[in-house]
Short mmCIF file of C-alpha atoms in Angstrom, two decimals:
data_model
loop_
_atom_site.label_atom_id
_atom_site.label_comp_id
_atom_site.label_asym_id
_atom_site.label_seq_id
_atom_site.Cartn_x
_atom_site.Cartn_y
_atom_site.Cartn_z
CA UNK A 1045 76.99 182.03 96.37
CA UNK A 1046 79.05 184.70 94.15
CA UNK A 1047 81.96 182.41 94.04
CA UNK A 1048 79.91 179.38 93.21
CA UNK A 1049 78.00 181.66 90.34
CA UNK A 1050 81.55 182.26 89.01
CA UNK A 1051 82.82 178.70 89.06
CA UNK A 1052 79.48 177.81 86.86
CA UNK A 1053 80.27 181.34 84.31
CA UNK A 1054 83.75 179.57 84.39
CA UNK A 1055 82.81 176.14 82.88
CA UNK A 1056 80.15 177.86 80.96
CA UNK A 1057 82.97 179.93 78.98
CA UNK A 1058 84.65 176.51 78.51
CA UNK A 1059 81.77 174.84 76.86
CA UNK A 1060 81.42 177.97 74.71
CA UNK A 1061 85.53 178.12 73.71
CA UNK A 1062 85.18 174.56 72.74
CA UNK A 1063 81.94 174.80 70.50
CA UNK A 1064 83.13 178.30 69.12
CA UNK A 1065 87.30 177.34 68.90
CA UNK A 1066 87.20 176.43 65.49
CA UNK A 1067 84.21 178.40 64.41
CA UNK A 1068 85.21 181.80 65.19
CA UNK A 1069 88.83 183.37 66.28
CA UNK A 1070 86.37 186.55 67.51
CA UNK A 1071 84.67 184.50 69.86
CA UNK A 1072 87.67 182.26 70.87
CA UNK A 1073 89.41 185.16 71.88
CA UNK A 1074 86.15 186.46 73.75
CA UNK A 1075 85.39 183.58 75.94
CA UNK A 1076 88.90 183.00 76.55
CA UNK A 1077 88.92 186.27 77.84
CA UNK A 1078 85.40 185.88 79.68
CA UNK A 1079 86.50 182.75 81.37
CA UNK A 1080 90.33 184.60 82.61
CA UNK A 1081 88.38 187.42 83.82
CA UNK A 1082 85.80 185.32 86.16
CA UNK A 1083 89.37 183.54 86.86
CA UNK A 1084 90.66 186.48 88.50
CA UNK A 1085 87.06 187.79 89.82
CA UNK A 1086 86.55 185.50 91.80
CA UNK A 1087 90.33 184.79 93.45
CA UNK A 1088 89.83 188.87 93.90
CA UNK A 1089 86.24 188.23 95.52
CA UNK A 1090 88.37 185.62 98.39
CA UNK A 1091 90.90 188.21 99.21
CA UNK A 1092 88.75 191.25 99.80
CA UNK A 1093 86.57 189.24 101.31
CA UNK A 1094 89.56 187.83 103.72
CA UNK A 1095 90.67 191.41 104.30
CA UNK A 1096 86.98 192.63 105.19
CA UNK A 1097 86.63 189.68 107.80
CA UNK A 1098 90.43 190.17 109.33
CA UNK A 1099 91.44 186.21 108.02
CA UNK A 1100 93.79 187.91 105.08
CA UNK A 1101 96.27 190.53 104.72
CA UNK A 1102 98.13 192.23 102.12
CA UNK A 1103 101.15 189.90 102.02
CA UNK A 1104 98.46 187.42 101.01
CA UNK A 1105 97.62 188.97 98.04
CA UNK A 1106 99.73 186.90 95.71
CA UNK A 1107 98.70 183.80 97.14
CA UNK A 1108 95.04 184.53 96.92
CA UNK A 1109 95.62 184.44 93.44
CA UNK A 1110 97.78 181.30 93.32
CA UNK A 1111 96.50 179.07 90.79
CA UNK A 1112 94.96 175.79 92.00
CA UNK A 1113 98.25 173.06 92.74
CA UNK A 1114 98.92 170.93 90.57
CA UNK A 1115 102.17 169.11 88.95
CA UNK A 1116 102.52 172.17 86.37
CA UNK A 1117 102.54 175.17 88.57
CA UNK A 1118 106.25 175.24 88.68
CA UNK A 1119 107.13 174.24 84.93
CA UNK A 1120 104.79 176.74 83.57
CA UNK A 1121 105.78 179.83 85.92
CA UNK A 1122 109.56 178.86 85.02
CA UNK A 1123 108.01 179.29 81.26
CA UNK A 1124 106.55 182.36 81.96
CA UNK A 1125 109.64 184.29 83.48
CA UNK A 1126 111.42 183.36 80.72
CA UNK A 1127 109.14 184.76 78.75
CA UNK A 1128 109.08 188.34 80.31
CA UNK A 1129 112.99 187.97 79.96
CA UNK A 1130 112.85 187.98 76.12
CA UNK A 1131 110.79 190.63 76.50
CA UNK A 1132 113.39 192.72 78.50
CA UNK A 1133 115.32 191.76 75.76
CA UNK A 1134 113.24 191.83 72.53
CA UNK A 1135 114.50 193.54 69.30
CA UNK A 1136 111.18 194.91 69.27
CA UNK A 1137 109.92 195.46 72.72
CA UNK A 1138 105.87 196.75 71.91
CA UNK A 1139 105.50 193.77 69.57
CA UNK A 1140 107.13 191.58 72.85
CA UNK A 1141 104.76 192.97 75.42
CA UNK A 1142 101.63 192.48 73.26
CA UNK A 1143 102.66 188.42 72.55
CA UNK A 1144 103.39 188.02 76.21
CA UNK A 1145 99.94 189.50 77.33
CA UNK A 1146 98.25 188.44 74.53
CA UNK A 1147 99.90 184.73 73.70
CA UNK A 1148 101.65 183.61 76.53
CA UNK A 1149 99.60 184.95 79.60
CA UNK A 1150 96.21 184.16 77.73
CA UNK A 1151 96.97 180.78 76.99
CA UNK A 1152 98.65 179.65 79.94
CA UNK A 1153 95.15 181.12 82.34
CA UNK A 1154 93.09 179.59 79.92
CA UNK A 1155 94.65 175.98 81.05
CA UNK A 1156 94.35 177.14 85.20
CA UNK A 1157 90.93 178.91 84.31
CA UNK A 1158 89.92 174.98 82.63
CA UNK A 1159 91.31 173.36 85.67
CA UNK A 1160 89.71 175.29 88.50
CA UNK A 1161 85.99 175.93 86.44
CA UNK A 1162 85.88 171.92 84.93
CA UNK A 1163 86.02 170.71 88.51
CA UNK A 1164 83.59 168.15 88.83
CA UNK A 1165 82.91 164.93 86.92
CA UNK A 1166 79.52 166.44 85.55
CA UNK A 1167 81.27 169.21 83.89
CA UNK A 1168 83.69 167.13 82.38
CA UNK A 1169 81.17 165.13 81.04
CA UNK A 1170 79.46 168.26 79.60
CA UNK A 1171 82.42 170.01 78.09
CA UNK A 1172 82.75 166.35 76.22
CA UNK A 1173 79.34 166.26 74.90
CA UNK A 1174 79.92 169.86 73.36
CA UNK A 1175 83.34 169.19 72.23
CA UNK A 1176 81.82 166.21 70.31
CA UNK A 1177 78.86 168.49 69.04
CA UNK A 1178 81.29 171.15 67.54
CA UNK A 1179 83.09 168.59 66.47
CA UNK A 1180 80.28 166.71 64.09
CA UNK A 1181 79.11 170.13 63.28
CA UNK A 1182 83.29 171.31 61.49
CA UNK A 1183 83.21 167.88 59.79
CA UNK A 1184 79.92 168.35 58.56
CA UNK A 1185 80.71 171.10 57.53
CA UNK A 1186 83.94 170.01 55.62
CA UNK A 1187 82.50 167.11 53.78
CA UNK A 1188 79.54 169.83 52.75
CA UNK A 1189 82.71 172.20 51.10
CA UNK A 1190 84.09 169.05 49.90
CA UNK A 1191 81.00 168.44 48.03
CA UNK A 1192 79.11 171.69 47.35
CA UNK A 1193 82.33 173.90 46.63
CA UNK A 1194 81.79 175.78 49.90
CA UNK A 1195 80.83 175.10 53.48
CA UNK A 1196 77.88 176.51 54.98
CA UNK A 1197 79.10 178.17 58.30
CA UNK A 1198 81.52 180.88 57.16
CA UNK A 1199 81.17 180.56 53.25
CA UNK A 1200 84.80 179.82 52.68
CA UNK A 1201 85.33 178.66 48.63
CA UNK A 1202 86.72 175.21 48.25
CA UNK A 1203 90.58 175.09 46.71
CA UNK A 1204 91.20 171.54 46.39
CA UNK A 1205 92.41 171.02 50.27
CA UNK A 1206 88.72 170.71 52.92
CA UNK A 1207 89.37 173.11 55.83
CA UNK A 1208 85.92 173.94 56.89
CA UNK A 1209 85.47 176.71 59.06
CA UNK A 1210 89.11 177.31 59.46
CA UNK A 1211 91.29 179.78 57.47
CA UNK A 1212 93.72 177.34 56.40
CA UNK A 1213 93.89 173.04 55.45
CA UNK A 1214 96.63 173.00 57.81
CA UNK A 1215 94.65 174.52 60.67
CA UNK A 1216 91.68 172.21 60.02
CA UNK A 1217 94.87 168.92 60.22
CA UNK A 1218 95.77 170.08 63.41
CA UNK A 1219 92.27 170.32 65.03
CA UNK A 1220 91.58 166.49 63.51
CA UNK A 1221 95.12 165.33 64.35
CA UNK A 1222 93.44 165.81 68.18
CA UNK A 1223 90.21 164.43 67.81
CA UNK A 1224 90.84 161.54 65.67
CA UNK A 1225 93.35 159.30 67.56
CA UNK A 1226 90.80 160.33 70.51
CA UNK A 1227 87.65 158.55 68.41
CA UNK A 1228 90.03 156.03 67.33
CA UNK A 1229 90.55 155.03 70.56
CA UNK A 1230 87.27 155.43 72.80
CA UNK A 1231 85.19 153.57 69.52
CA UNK A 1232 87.51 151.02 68.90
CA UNK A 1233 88.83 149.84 72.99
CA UNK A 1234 87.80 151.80 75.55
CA UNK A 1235 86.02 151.15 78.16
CA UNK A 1236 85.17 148.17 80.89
CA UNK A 1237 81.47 146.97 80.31
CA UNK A 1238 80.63 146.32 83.52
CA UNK A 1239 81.42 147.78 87.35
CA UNK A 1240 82.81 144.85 89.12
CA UNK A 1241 81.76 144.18 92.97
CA UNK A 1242 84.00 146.43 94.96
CA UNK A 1243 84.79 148.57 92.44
CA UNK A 1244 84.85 152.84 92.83
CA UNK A 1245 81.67 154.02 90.69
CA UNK A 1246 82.75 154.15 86.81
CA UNK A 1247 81.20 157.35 85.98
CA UNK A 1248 81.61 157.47 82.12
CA UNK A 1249 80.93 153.87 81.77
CA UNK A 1250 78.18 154.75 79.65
CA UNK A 1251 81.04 154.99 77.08
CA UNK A 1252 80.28 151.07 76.71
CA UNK A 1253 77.78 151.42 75.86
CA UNK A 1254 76.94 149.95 72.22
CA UNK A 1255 74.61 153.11 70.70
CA UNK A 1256 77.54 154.90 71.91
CA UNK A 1257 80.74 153.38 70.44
CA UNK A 1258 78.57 153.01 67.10
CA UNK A 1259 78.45 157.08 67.37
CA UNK A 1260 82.06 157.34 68.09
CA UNK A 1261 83.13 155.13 65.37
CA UNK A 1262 81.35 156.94 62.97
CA UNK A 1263 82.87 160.45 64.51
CA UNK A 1264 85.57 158.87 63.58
CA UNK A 1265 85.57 158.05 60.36
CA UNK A 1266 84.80 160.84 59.65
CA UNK A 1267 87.13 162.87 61.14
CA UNK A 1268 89.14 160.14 59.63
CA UNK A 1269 88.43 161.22 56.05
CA UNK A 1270 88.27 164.79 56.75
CA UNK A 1271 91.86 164.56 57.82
CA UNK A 1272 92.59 162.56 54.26
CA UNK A 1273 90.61 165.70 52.13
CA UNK A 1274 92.82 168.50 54.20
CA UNK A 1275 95.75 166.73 52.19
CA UNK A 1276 98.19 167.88 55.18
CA UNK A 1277 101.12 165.65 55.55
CA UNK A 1278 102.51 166.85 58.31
CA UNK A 1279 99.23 165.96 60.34
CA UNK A 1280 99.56 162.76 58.29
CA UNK A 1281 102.52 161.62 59.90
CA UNK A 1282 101.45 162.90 63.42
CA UNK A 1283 98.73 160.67 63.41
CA UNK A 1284 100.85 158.10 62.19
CA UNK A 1285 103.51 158.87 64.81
CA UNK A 1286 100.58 159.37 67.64
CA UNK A 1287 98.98 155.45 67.50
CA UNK A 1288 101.59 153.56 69.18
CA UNK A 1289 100.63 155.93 72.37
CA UNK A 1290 97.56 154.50 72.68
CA UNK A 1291 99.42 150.53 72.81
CA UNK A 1292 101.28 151.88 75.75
CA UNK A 1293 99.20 149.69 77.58
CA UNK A 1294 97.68 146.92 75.79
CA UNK A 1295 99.17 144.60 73.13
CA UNK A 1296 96.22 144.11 71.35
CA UNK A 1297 95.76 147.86 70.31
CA UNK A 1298 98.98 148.08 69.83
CA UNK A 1299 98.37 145.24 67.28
CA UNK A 1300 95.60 147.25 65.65
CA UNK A 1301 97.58 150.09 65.52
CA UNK A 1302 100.31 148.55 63.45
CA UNK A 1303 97.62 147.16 61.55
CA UNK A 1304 95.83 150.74 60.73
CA UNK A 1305 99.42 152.30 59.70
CA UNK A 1306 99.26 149.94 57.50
CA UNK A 1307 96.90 150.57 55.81
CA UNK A 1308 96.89 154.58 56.02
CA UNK A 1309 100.39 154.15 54.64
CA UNK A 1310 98.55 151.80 51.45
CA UNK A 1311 96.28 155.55 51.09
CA UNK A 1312 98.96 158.03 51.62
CA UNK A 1313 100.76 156.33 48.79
CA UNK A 1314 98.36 156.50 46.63
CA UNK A 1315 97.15 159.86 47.55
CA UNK A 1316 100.44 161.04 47.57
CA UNK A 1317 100.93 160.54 43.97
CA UNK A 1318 97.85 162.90 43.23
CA UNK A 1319 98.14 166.67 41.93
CA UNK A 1320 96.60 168.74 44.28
CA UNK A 1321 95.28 172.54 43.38
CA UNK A 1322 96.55 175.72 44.36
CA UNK A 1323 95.95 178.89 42.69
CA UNK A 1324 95.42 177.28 40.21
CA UNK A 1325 98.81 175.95 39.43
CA UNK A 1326 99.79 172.16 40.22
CA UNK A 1327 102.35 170.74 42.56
CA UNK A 1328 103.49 167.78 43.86
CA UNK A 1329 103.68 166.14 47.45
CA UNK A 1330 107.42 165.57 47.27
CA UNK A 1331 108.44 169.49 46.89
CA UNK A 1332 106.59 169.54 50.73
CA UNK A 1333 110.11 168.25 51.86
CA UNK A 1334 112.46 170.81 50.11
CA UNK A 1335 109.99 173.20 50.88
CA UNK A 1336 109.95 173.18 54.62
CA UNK A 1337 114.18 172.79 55.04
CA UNK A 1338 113.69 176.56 52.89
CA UNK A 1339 111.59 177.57 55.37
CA UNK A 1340 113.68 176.65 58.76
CA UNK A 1341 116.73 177.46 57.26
CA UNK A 1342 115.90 181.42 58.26
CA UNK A 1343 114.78 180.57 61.78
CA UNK A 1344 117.94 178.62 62.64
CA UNK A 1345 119.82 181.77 61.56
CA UNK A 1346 118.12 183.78 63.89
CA UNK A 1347 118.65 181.37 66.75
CA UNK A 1348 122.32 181.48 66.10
CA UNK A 1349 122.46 185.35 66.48
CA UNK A 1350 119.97 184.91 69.45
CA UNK A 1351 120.68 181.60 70.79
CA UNK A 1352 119.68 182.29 74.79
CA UNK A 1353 116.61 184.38 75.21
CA UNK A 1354 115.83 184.78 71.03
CA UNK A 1355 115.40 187.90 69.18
CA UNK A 1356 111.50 188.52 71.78
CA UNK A 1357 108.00 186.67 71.65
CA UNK A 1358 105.88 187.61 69.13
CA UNK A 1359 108.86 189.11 66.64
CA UNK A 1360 109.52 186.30 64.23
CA UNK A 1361 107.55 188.68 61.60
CA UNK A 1362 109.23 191.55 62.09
CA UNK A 1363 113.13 190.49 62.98
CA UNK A 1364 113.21 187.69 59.42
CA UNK A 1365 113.31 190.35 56.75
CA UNK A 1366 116.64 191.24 58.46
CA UNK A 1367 117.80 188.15 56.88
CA UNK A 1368 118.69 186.75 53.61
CA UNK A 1369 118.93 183.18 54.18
CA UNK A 1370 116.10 180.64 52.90
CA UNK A 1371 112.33 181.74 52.66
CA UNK A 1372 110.75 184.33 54.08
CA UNK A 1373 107.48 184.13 56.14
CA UNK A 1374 107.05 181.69 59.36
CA UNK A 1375 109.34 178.56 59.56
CA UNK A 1376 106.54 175.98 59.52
CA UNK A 1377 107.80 174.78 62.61
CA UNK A 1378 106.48 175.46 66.44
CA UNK A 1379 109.41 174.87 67.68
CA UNK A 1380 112.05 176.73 65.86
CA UNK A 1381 110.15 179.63 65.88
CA UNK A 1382 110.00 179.08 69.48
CA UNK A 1383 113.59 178.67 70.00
CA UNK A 1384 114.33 181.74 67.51
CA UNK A 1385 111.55 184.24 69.60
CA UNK A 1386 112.36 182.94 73.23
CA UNK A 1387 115.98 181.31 72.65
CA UNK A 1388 116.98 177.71 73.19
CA UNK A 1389 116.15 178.72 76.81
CA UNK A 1390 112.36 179.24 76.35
CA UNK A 1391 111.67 176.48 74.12
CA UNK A 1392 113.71 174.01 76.94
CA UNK A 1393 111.14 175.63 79.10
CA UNK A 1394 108.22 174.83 77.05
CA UNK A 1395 109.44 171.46 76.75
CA UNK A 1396 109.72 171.06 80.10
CA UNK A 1397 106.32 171.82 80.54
CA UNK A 1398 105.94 169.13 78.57
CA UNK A 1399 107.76 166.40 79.65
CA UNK A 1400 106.18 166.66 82.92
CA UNK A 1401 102.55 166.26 81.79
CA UNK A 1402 103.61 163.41 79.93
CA UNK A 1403 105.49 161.70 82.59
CA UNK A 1404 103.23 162.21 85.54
CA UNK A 1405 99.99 161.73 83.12
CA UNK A 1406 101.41 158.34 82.36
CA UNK A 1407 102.29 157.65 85.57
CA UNK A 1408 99.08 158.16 87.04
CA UNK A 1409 97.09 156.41 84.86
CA UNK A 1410 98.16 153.14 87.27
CA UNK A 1411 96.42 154.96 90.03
CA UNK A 1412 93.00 156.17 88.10
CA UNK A 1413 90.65 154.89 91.07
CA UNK A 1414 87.63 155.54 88.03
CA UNK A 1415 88.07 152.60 85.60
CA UNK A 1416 86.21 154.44 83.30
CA UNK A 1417 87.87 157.88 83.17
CA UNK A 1418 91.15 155.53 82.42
CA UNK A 1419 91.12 155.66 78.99
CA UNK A 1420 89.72 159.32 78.92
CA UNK A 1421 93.31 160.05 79.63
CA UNK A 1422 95.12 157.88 77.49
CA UNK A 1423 93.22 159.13 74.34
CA UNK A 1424 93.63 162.40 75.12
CA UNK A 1425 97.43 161.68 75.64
CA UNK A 1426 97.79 160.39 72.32
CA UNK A 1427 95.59 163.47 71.02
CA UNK A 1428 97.97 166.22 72.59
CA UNK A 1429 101.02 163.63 70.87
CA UNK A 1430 99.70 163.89 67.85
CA UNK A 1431 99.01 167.93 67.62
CA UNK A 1432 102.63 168.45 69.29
CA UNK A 1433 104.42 166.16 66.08
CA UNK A 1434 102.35 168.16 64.03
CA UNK A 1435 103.40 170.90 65.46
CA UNK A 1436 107.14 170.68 64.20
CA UNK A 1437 105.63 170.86 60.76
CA UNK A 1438 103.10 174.14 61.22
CA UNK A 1439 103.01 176.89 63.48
CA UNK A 1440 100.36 175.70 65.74
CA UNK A 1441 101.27 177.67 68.62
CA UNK A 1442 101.63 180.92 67.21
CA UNK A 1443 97.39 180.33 65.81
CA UNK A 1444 94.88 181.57 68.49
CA UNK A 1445 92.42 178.77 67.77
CA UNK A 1446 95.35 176.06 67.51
CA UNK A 1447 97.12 177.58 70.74
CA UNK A 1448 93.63 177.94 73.01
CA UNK A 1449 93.15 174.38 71.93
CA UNK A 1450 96.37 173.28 73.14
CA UNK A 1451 95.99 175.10 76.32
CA UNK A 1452 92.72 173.28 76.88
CA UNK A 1453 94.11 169.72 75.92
CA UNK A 1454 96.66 169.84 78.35
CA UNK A 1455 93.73 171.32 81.12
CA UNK A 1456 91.68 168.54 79.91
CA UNK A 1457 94.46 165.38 81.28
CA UNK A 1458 94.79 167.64 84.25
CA UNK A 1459 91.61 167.87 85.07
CA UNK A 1460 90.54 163.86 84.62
CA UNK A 1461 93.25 163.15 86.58
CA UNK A 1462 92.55 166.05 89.42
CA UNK A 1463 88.69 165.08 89.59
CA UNK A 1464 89.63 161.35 89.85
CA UNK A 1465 91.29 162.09 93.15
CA UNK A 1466 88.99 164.36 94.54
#
């Protein structure tokens, strides 16, 4: 019963990170922490509990607290070792240890806390309904700044760029970069309207439902023009870049993708030409460019002094102002920073990561038994494409709202695809 009460603490600190990710970085961090800690509670609870009835022994220890298998186990411990390397290594050991306990360990048990606590189809299905909640609540509640000068939940002042709750426009892109390929996709294609005779139960076919796509096309429209009114090109282009993913498997919205470029290319054109405030001073679109080459300029300086295992995690901010080169401050890019922190070594790690949840994700969505939780995955697929070509134009990892998120995206195609087998 104790491990069962965990498991349901587990998924409950889920549904909480989700509503509370981009409300709060306080409480992000807290059920983050809640839902690792009932993580290792309960493996702890199994192997006490083994050792009390004779069926474990200390040599067991480790794998008693072996996360649940699954295709990323090895590509994410691989990611992790190389992590505490750079921290053997690190210019700045302290600020190291406290990004490898506090970045890398937290994020990667957030994604095996999400797959062993959203275990069943039911909980799936709830953490969606809150994600969705949240979500109409932070777009709300950007249109309301857009309009009123200020949004209602934290108060922040509107500059010219919406980015509701959030402490930055870019921050706000990233979160809608996710979400709205996801809308695009589940209002516009998704799902079979029918179970046909012989066919393995389609739990979320209520997805066809037509009350229901009517909701999600409305989510996403507007998440559609929130992501317009954050003015962030970077997340621009992601979702630009993200569509095609979702015409991996169908001509036809493939065809509507090309279609919808189109015409988001028409706005960005126009929109691009606009002046858009600052501290109060004016700039244009086209300095974005020039300005992000300034930025990575310093970073790949760094990773050519540090090219193997980096200058250590977490010491981008202290190790640049030993440089001259370009502009100071972070590179604007997930991935140099990456390579300059952990080395080309760590980010080919990371990416490796990645490359397998892509590939095996893609792979299985031949062998989704659930017609209906087929394209769950895909969207989400496309969402997690979209944040990580965003990515290489902010520093989404290095945000704790933006890198819990990402955890949890890449937990959330695990888990569809894990609970569709079981």
């Amino acid at each position: 019963k104790f491990i069962i009460w965990c498991d349901k603490v587990m998924a409950f600190s889920m549904y909480a990170l989700i509503y509370f990710l981009p409300i709060s970085i306080a409480l992000t961090e807290t059920f983050s922490g809640l839902a690792i800690f009932l993580y290792f509670l309960k493996r702890g609870t199994l192997f006490f509990y083994g050792l009390k009835t004779g069926s474990s022994k200390w040599p067991s220890f480790f794998s008693s607290f072996k996360p649940a298998a699954n295709y990323l186990n090895k590509p994410i411990a691989v990611f992790l070792i190389i992590n505490f390397l750079t921290v053997i290594t690190s210019q700045f050991p302290r600020a190291s240890i406290e990004g490898f306990v506090g970045k890398a360990l937290e994020g990667v048990f957030i994604y095996f806390a999400f797959v062993e606590g959203i275990s069943t189809k039911k909980r799936l299905k709830n953490f969606l309904v809150i994600f969705a909640i949240s979500f109409l609540l932070i777009c709300v509640n950007g249109l309301y700044q857009y309009f009123f000068g200020h949004d209602f939940i934290r108060g922040h002042i509107f500059d010219g760029r919406v980015f509701s709750s959030f402490r930055a426009a870019n921050d706000f892109a990233a979160y809608l970069v996710v979400t709205t390929p996801v809308l695009f996709y589940l209002a516009l294609f998704s799902f079979p309207r029918e179970e046909k005779e012989g066919d393995r139960p389609a739990y979320f076919l209520f997805f066809s439902s037509g009350k229901i796509r009517l909701i999600l096309f409305l989510l996403f429209i507007l998440s559609f023009v929130c992501l317009i009114l954050t003015y962030s090109r970077g997340a621009w282009i992601a979702f630009l870049l993200c569509l095609p993913v979702l015409g991996t498997k169908s001509w036809k919205v493939f065809l509507f993708a090309v279609v919808f470029i189109g015409i988001f290319l028409f706005v960005f054109y126009h929109q691009s030409t606009r002046a858009v405030p600052s501290d109060n001073n004016y700039w244009r679109y086209f300095e974005w460019e020039n300005n992000r080459l300034k930025y990575w300029t310093r970073s790949i300086s760094i990773i050519q002094d540090y090219p193997f295992l980096g200058s250590g995690l977490n010491t981008y901010s202290s190790i640049q102002w030993e440089y001259n080169t370009g502009w100071g401050g972070y590179p604007h890019n997930s991935y140099l920073q990456m390579a300059a922190e952990t080395g080309l070594t760590g980010l080919a790690a990371f990416l490796w990561v990645i490359i397998v949840l892509l590939k095996n994700s893609f792979r299985n969505l031949k062998r989704i038994r659930d017609p209906s939780a087929r394209p769950l995955l895909l969207s989400f697929l496309a969402g997690l494409a979209g944040f990580l070509i965003h990515s290489f134009f902010d520093t989404n990892f290095y945000s704790v709202q933006l890198g819990s998120f990402m955890w949890l995206m890449m937990g959330l195609i695990v888990a569809v695809q894990k609970i569709d087998r079981s």
